[in-house]
Each structure stands twice: as structure tokens, then as C-alpha cells.
XYZ file of C-alpha atoms in Angstrom:
555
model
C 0.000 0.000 0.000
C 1.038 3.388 -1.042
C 2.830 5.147 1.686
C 0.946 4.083 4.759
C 1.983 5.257 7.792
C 1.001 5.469 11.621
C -0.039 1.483 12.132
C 0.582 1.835 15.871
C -2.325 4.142 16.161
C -4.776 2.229 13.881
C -4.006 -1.198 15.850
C -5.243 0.676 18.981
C -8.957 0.796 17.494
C -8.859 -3.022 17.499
C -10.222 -2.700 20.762
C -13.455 -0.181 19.512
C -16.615 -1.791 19.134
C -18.092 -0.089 16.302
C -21.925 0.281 15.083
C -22.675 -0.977 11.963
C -26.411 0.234 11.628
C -27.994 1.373 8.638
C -27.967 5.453 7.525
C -27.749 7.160 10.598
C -27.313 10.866 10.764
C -24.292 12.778 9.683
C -25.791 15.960 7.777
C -27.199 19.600 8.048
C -28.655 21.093 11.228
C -32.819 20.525 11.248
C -33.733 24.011 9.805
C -31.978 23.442 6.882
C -32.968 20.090 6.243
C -36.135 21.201 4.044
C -33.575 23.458 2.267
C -31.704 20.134 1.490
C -34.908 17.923 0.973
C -35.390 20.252 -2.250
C -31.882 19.688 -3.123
C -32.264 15.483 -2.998
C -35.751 15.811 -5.160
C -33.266 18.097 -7.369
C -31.395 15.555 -7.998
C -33.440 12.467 -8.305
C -35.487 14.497 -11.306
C -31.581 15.083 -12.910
C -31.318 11.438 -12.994
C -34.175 10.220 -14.243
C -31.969 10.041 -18.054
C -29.439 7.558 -17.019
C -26.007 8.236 -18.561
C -24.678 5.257 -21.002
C -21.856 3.556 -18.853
C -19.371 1.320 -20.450
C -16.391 -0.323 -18.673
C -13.436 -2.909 -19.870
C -14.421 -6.505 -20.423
C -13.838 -8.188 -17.625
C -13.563 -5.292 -15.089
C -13.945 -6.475 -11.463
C -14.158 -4.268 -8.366
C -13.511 -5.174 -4.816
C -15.722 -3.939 -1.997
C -15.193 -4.236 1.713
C -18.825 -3.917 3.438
C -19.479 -5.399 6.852
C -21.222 -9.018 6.352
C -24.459 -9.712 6.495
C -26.647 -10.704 9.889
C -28.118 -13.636 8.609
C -31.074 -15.144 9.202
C -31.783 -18.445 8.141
C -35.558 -17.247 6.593
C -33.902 -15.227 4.682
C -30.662 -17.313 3.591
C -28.977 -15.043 2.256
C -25.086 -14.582 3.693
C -23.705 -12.725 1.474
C -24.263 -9.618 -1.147
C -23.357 -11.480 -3.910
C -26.444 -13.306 -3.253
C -28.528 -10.280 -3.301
C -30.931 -9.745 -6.039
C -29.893 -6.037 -6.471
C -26.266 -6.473 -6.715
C -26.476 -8.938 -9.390
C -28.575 -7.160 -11.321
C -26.239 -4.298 -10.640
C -23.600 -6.336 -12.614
C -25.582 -6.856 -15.092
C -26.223 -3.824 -16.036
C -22.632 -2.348 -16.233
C -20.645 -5.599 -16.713
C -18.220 -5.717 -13.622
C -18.092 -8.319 -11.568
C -18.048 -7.128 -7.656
C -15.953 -9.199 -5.440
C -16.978 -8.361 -2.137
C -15.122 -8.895 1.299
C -17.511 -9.053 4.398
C -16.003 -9.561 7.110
C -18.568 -11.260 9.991
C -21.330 -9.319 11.359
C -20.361 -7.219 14.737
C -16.782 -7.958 13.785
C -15.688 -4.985 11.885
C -14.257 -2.962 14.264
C -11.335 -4.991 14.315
C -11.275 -6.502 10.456
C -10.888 -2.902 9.235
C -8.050 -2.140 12.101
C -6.134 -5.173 10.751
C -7.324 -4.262 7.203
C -5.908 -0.719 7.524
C -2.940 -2.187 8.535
C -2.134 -4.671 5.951
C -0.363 -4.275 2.579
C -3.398 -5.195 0.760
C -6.832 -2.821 0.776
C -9.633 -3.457 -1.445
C -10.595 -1.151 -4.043
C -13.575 0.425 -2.017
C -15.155 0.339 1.222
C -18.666 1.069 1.901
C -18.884 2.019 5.796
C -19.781 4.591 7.848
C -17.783 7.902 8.719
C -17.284 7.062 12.546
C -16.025 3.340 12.032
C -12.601 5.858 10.208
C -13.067 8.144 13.279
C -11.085 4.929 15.064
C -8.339 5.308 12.550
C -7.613 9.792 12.621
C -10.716 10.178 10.130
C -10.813 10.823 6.901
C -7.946 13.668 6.272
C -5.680 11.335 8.427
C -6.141 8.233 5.709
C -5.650 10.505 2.882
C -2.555 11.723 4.459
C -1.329 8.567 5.295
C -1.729 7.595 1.779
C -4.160 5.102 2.532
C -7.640 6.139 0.565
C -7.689 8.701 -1.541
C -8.869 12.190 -1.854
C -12.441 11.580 -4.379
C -12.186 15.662 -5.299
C -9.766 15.204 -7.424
C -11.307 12.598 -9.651
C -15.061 14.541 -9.553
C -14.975 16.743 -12.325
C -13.585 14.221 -14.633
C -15.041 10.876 -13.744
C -18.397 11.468 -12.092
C -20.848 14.240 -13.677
C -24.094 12.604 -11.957
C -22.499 13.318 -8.744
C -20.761 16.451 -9.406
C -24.769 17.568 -10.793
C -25.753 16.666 -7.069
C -23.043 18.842 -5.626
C -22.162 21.527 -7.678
C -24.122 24.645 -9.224
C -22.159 26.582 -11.675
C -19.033 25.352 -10.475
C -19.837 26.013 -6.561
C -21.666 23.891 -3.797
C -25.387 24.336 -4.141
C -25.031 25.145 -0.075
C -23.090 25.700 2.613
C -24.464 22.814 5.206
C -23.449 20.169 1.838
C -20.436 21.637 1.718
C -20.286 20.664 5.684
C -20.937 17.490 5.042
C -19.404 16.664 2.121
C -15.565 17.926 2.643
C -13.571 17.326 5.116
C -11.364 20.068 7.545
C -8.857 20.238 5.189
C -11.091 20.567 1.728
C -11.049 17.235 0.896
C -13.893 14.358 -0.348
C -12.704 11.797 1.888
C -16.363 10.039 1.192
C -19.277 9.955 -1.036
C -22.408 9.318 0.966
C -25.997 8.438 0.048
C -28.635 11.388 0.311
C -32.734 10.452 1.312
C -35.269 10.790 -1.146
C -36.851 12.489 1.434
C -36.045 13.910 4.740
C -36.100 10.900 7.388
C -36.952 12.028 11.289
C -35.803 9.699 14.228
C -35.404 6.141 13.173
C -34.539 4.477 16.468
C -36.139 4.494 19.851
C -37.980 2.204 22.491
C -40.115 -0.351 22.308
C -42.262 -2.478 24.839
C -44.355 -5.737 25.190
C -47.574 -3.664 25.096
C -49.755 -6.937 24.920
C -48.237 -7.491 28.429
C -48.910 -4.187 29.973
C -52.961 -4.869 28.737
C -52.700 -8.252 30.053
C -51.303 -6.794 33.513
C -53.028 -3.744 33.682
C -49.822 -1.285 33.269
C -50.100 1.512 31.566
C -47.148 2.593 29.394
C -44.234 3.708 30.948
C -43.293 7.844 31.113
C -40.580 8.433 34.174
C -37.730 6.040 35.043
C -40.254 4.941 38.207
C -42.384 4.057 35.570
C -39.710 1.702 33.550
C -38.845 0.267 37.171
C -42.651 -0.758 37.719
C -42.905 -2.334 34.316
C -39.590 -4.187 34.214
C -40.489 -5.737 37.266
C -43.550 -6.742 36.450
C -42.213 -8.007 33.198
C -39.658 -10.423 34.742
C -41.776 -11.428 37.846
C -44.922 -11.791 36.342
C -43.883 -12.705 32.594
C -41.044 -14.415 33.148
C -38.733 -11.662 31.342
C -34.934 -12.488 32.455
C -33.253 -9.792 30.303
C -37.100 -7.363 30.583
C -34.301 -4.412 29.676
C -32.191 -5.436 26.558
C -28.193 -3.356 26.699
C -25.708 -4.187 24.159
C -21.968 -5.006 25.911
C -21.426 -1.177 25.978
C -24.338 -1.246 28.949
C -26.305 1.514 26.515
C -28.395 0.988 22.822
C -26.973 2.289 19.537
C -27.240 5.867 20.414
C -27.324 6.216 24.433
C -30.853 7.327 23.853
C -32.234 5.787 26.931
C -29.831 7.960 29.176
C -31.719 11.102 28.060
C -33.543 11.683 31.104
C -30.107 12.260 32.859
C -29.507 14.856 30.560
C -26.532 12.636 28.887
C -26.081 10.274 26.457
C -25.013 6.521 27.087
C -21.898 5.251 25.404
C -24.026 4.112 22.519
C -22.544 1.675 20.104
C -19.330 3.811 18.970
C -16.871 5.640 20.509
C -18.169 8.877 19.482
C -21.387 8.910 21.089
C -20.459 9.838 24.779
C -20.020 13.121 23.260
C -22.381 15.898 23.157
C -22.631 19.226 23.467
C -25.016 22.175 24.839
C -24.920 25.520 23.631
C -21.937 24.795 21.099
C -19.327 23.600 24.139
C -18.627 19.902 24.106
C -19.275 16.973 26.833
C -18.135 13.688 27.818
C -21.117 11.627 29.464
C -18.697 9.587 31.660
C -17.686 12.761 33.059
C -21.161 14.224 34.059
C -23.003 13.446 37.408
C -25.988 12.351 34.991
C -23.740 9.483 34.074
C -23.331 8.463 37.522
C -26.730 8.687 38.408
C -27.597 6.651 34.704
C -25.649 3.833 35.725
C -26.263 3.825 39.351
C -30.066 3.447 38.561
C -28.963 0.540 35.699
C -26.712 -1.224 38.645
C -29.986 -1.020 41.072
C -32.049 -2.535 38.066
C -29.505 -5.239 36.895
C -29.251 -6.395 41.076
C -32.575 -6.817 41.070
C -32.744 -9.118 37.686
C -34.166 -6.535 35.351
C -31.374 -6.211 32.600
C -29.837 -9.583 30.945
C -27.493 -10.687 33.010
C -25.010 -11.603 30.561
C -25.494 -8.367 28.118
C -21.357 -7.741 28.234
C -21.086 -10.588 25.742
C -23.717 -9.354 22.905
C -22.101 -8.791 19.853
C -25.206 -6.940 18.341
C -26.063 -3.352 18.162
C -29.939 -3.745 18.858
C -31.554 -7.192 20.237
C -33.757 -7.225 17.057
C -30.458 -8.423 14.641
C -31.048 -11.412 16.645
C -35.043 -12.434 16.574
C -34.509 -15.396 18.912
C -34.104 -12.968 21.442
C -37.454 -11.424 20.929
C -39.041 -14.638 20.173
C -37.983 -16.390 23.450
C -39.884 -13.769 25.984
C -36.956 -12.841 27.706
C -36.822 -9.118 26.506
C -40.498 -7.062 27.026
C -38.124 -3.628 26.165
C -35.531 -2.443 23.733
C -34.194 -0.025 21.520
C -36.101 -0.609 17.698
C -35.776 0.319 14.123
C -38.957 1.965 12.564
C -38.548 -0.731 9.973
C -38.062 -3.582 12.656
C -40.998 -3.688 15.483
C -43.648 -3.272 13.300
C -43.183 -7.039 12.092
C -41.677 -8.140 15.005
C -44.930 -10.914 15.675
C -44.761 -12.060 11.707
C -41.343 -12.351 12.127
C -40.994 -14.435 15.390
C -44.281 -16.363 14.520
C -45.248 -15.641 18.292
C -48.599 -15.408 18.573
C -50.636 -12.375 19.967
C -46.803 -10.786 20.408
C -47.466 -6.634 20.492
C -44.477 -4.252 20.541
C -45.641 -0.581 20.836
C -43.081 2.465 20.752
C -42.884 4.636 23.722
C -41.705 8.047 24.953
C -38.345 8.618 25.509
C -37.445 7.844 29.512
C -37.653 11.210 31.896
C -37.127 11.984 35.306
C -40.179 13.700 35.404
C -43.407 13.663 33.445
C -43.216 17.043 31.153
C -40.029 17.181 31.154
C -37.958 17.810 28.088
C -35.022 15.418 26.065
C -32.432 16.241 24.254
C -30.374 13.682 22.940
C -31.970 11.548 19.417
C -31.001 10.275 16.382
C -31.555 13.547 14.692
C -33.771 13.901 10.842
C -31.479 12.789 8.275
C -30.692 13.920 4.705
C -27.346 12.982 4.077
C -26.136 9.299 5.282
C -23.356 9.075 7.491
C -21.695 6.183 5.420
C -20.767 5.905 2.218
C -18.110 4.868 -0.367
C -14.437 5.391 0.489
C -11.689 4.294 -2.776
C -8.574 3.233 -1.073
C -5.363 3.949 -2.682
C -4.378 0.859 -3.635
C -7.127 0.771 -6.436
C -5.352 0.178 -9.574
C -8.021 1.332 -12.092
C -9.227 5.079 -10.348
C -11.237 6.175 -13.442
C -13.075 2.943 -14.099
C -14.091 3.103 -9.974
C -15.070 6.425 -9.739
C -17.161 6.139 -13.136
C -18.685 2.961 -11.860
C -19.666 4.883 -8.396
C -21.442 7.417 -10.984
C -23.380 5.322 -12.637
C -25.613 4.540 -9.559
C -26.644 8.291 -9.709
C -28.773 7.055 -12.560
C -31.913 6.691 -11.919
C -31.823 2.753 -13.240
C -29.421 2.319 -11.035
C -30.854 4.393 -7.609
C -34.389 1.848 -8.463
C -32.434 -1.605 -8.591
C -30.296 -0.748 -5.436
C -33.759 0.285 -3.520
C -36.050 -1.898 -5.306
C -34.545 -4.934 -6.454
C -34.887 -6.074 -10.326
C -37.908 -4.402 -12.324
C -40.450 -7.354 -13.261
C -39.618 -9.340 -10.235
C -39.783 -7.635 -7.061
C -41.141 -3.893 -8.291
C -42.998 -2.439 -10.614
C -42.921 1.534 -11.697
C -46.134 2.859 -11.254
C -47.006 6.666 -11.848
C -43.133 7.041 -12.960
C -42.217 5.472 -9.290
C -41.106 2.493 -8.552
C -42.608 0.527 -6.049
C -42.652 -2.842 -4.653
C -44.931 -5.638 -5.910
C -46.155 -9.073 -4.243
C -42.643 -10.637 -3.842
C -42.066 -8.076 -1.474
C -44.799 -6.907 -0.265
C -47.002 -10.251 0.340
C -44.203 -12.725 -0.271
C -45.237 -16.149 -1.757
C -42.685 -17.630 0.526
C -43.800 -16.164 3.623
C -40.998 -13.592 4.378
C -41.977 -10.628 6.161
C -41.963 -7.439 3.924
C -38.841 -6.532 5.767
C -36.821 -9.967 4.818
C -38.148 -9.899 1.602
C -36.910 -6.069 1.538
C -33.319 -7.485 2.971
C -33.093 -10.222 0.901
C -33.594 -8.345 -2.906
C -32.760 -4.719 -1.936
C -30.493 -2.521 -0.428
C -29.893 0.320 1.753
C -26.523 1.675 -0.351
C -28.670 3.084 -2.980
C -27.201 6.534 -3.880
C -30.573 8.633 -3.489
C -31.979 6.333 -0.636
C -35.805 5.556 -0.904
C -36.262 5.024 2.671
C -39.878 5.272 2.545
C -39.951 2.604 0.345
C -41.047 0.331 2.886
C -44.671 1.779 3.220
C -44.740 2.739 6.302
C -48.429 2.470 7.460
C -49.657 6.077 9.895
C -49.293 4.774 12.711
C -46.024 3.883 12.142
C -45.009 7.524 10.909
C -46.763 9.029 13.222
C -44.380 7.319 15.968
C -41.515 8.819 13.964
C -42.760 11.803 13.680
C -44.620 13.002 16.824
C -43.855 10.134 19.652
C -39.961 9.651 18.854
C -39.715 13.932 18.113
C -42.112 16.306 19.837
C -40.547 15.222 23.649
C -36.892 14.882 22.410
C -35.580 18.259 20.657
C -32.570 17.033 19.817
C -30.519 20.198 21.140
C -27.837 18.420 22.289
C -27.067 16.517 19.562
C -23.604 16.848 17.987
C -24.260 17.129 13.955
C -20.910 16.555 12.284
C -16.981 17.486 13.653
C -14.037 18.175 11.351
C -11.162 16.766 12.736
C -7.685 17.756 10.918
C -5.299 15.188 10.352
C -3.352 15.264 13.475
C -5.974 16.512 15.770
C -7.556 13.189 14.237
C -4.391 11.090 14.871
C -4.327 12.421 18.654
C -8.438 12.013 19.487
C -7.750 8.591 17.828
C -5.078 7.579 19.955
C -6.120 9.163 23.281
C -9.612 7.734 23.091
C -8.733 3.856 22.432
C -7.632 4.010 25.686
C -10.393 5.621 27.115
C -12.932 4.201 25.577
C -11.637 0.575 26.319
C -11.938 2.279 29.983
C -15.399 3.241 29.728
C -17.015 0.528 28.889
C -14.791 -1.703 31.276
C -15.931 0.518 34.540
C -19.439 0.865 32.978
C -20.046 -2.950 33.025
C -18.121 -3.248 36.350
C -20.628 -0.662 37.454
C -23.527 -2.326 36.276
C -22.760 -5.700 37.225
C -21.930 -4.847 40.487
C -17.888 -5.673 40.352
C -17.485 -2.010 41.284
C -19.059 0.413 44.095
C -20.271 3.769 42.023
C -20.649 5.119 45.604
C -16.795 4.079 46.916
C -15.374 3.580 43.350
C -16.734 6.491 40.973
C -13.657 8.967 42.048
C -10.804 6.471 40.489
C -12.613 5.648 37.601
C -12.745 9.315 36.366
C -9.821 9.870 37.788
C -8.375 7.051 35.434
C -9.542 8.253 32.455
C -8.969 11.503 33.023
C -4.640 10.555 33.275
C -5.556 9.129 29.712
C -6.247 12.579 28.275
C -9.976 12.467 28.210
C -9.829 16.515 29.037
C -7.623 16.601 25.780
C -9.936 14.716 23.574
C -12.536 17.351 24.424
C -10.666 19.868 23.568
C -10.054 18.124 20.150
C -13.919 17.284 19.486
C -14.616 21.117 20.545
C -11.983 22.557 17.796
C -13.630 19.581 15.058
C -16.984 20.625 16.381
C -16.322 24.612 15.990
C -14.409 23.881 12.268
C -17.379 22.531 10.895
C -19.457 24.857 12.024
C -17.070 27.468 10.677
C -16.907 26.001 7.172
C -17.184 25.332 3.821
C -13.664 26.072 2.882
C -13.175 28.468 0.814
């Protein structure tokens, strides 16, 4: 590999454990985001006259994507298996080799990736599994990916018709999210046919509470009354699902402390109020967070062996829901909703519920925040021996052909374009093999569609209205941290300092949790710990990457 420096530092992210999650949000602060819906609808009408693409005979690309969480329903284990991606080759005649490394194992396959002699042509990840590694700017540096700006002009007009008007960006927040600190187009991400509000949040048992007579619960009392009832009355061992970071993918259940857990990547301990930057660990609402958690886990309301998931939500692994151990857990929009189909459990009833308070009334401010622009995307590493053909291939699935197959499938088979949109038909929507619309979704379509269709699902009202009123009218979001922009060495440095304290985190939060260690008599050395690890210099990091983006586009 071309020049690649610094392996030390990547090796130390071996110990991260990293989301992998579909499009979560990396993009313009909410009163733009209209602003930027126009933008996306822009676009998809520029595409509708696909460009003719034609690459070498025999072209092959090589993509490194985290693997697939199979289920056996489903059986499909890898994305060469995937109705979309074939007919993807198809259409432009290169064969895609992809590497997939496990599911929940990609923290450390792209730490011992980076660090090898031999990277694939492309990955397709999200922005915070590079965060591990100094970020984008860092890579580039190193010599390890490569900078896509200088290739955009030349290679890729479909894309460069999404960014650019009359040789500028159409706005400043896609600037922000587009280039890195240094100027650079470290990543090209995926933008939603239409806005997309909060996609994650909790979900209980509500055929229990009816059968017990609960209603649904508001405070953290409230939680403590159902959760009991759920384990001594149901038979719930786990009634609370965590992941091994003691938190869900965000730290969204923490909000009532006025923090956010440590989620399901390193980044999200941070937040900020007012523009200045927090660590969670570091708050008293941490300390109270996990001292409640420790009180609920003594007393048999959290699985008592949720250190050793490997999953980022309980729902990657059905069995879990189907075996009545877990009444309450972080959900996908697209995932409760079929959660009885799926399981085959009869009379099974998971309803979405207000985000956990202190006190009825009372405000939150930490969500998955509405999205426009993914926060993953495709990254071309600089061992890719054929730039042009990559980048033009990457263009092509601008085109409208291409943006239906990714989020649809094949045309014929498993959607239809009705009214000049494509939509699903039966093998998808009332599958003759009796998948659940969202297997049958998984098993033909995809979620790395250029101009994402995430609405493609049809979403019934009640299930929108949770998105858009239950999940977002108590929880503003304020304290949310958008986007950073990290130079190279500030990158290196957060990088470096926070393997260490990360790894320390979520040690002393289980130990906490568990019971291993007093947060009364042992709270004091823990932050003192991380604090000799340079957690106060991190912050100051995030803060500058925080303030930079807010400060940009470069000029």
C-alpha cells in the first residue's frame, strides 16, 4: 500500500466496538434540512436520463462492506447473493468481489485491514467506524484512501450535478458534510429521497402491559414498575435489553439524565449544549444513569449476561425477541412493526414509547436527529489500480436505473414503476414464501442506494406518526452533535487518546452495572483514570472539530 503510515495508532482501534447500523445521521442542522430535501428531489429528477456507462471486459471491483446478519428465513449470507447487486452487474458488466467480514466484527477486520499491505478497491462504511483510525484527512494523508475531489470533475458528472451549481456547492451545510477540515472528499455518501426524522427508539411488550393492567411507561419509576412486572410476572430475564457497551446504539435511553449513554461507537459519549462539548462519563448524569442501571440489573431486570452481545440492537437477533426474555428495547422503525410475523409468536405486540424522563413534562435532548445525508458511504482506497473505471462505476448509480435496482430490487420481479415510481410488488410486499416485507426487503434490496428511498417500505400512519410526533415532539434534539471536522493530526491524537479511554469506559461501565465495582466508593478512580488518559484533551479536540465545521465550507 502506497505510503501508509502510523499502524501503531490504527491497531489501537482493534479494541473499539463499532456500530454498523444502517444510515444514521451525519448531515445539516434541522432548519436546513427542508432546504436540502429540495436539493435530494433536485437531484433524483436530474437522474431520471441515465447516462450510457461502459467499462473494460472483464472489469472487477472489490468492496469491503461489513457481512451480512443472517437469518436463516432469509438465507442469504452474502451480497453477492442479493438480487440487487447482481442485477447491478448486469447492467454495467463488472463483476463485484466483495469482502464481508462477519457481522459485529468490523471494528477490528478494518483495524487489521488498515494495517495490511493489501486494501480493497472500495469500502462502503460509515464515517465514525474511520473516526477509530484519525478520520478521513488522516487516511488521505497517510496515503491510505484517496482524496475523491480530485477525480469529480472528470469521472463522475451525476455526482458532481448533485453537488455543484455553476461550479460552486449548491449550499453551505453540503459543503459541511461533504468535505472534510482540510477541503477534501474523503467520502461519497448516500442522500434520502426524502427527509427521514428519528429512526430508532424504544419499544415495549404492550400486549403485556394490557394483560397486567400497566399503563405505558413515562418516568424512570415508571420503567422500574414495568420491568419488574415483566420479569416477575412474565417471566422476562433480560425485561431491559443493553448491548456489551451497557447503553443501545445511540445512548438514547440515558436522556432523562440529561446525557447520552456510550451508545454503540466511541463517538457517542459526546455531546454538546450551547456549542461547548461533553463527555457523558464525566457528568453526574452518568453516575446517576448507571447507578439506577446497577440497582435494576441487582434486582434481575437487565440480561445478566449483556457484556457478551455482539449486536447493536436485540432485534439483529429475533430469537431474542421470540424467546420472551426481553419485554423492552431499543427498535428500528422498519423492525418492530413485524416483530410478531417475524418471530411467529402469537398475539406478540411491541408498541413504541416516549423517551425515559425523570419527570413527566419534562424535556429530552439527545436523538437520532432527521437525516438527509447518510453518514456512510463509499471510500476508494489507494491501492485501487483502475481510479477512473471506480469512480465512473460509483457514478453510474446516480442514474436513476441504477438508484431503483439498489432500492427496489430487479424491475419485473420484485417492483414495478407505477405513476413514474417504482414501487414494490407481491414478492415483497405479500411474499409467496412467507418472508416478512422486511426480509423480503433485505433479501432483494439494499440500503446503499445513492438517493436512498427510505420510505420505500410503506410505512403504514401509525407507524409515521411514531416517527414523527412520539420519537420527536418530547426529544428536541438540542444536544445533539451534527458533524466534527477533525484535521489530520488533531484526528491522529483524538484517535489515539480515546482507544484508551474508551476501552476504559465501557470496562468501569459494566463493572458498574454488574456490580464488580461500588459507584458510591469507586466512581472517584474511575474518572480519575480516564482523566490521566487525556480524556480533558480529547474534548478539547472534538470542541476545535466541532467549531471547524461549524465554521466552514472552505473556501
Amino acid at each position: 500500500m502506497k505510503g501508509l503510515k502510523k499502524i501503531a495508532c490504527l491497531l489501537l482501534a482493534m479494541l473499539m466496538i463499532l456500530s454498523m447500523a444502517a444510515c444514521n445521521p451525519t448531515n445539516p442542522t434541522e432548519k436546513e434540512t427542508e432546504k436540502q430535501t429540495e436539493k435530494a428531489t433536485e437531484k433524483t429528477d436530474e437522474t431520471e436520463a441515465p447516462t450510457e456507462y461502459q467499462f473494460p471486459e472483464g472489469a472487477e471491483i472489490s468492496i469491503w462492506m461489513e457481512g451480512i446478519n443472517y437469518d436463516p428465513q432469509v438465507g442469504i449470507s452474502t451480497r453477492s447473493e442479493m438480487l440487487c447487486w447482481q442485477t447491478i452487474e448486469e447492467m454495467f458488466g463488472v463483476k463485484l468481489n466483495f469482502i464481508e467480514p462477519a457481522y459485529g466484527t468490523k471494528a477490528d477486520a478494518l483495524s487489521i485491514l488498515l494495517a495490511s499491505n493489501e486494501l480493497p478497491d472500495l469500502f462502503y462504511t460509515k464515517k465514525a467506524d474511520f473516526d477509530a483510525h484519525g478520520g478521513l484527512d488522516s487516511l488521505i494523508e497517510q496515503g491510505a484512501i484517496l482524496d475523491f475531489g480530485e477525480y469529480i470533475d472528470e469521472y463522475m458528472p451525476n455526482y458532481a450535478s448533485y453537488l455543484y451549481q455553476d461550479g460552486t456547492f449548491k449550499s453551505d451545510d453540503l459543503q459541511r458534510a461533504t468535505m472534510t477540515a482540510t477541503g477534501k472528499i474523503g467520502m461519497i455518501s448516500p442522500i434520502m429521497k426524502t427527509e427521514q426524522g428519528p429512526w430508532l427508539g424504544y419499544v415495549v411488550r404492550q400486549d403485556w402491559l394490557d394483560e397486567l393492567g400497566l399503563e405505558q411507561p413515562v418516568t424512570y419509576d415508571d420503567w422500574h414498575e414495568v420491568l419488574t412486572a415483566f420479569k416477575e410476572q412474565k417471566g422476562a430475564t433480560g425485561a431491559l435489553w443493553l448491548n456489551a457497551r451497557g447503553s443501545d446504539q445511540v445512548g438514547i435511553f440515558g436522556a432523562g439524565y440529561d446525557i447520552t449513554g456510550l451508545g454503540s461507537t466511541v463517538a457517542n459519549a459526546f455531546f454538546q449544549k450551547d456549542g461547548k462539548v461533553y463527555y457523558s462519563c464525566l457528568e453526574e448524569g452518568y453516575k446517576n444513569y448507571i447507578a439506577m442501571l446497577a440497582q435494576w440489573y441487582s434486582e434481575g431486570l437487565i440480561d445478566p449476561d449483556f457484556y457478551t452481545s455482539t449486536l447493536i440492537r436485540c432485534e439483529k437477533d429475533m430469537s431474542l425477541i421470540a424467546s420472551g426474555k426481553v419485554g423492552a428495547c431499543a427498535s428500528s422503525i422498519n423492525y418492530f412493526p413485524n416483530y410478531a410475523t417475524t418471530t411467529g409468536v402469537e398475539g406478540m405486540n411491541f408498541q413504541p414509547v416516549t423517551y425515559p424522563v425523570l419527570e413527566e413534562g419534562q424535556t429530552t435532548h439527545v436523538r437520532i436527529v432527521n437525516t438527509i445525508i447518510c453518514d456512510e458511504g463509499w471510500v476508494i482506497s489507494a491501492d485501487c489500480e483502475n481510479v477512473e473505471m471506480v469512480c465512473r462505476w460509483i457514478d453510474a448509480l446516480w442514474t436513476q436505473e441504477a438508484i431503483d435496482v439498489l432500492n427496489f430490487g430487479k424491475e419485473g420481479v420484485t417492483y414495478e414503476i407505477v405513476n413514474g415510481e417504482a414501487q414494490f410488488n407481491d414478492m415483497v410486499m405479500n411474499n409467496p414464501d412467507g418472508l416478512t416485507k422486511y426480509q423480503a426487503r433485505t433479501k432483494y434490496a439494499s440500503t446503499a442506494g445513492m438517493v436512498y428511498d427510505w420510505m420505500r417500505d410503506g410505512f403504514t400512519e401509525e407507524v409515521l406518526n411514531t416517527q414523527n410526533h412520539l420519537w420527536l415532539d418530547t426529544n428536541d434534539g438540542a444536544y445533539v452533535i451534527v458533524n466534527k471536522s477533525l484535521t489530520s493530526e488533531e484526528g491522529d491524537e483524538w484517535s489515539s487518546i480515546m482507544a484508551d479511554v474508551d476501552t476504559a469506559a465501557v470496562e468501569w461501565t459494566v463493572k458498574f452495572i454488574t456490580g464488580q465495582k461500588s459507584v458510591e466508593d469507586d466512581w472517584d478512580e474511575f474518572i480519575s483514570i480516564i482523566k490521566s488518559m487525556g480524556i480533558e484533551r480529547a474534548i478539547e479536540i472534538y470542541q476545535a472539530g466541532v467549531d471547524r465545521y461549524m465554521t466552514l465550507p472552505v473556501k
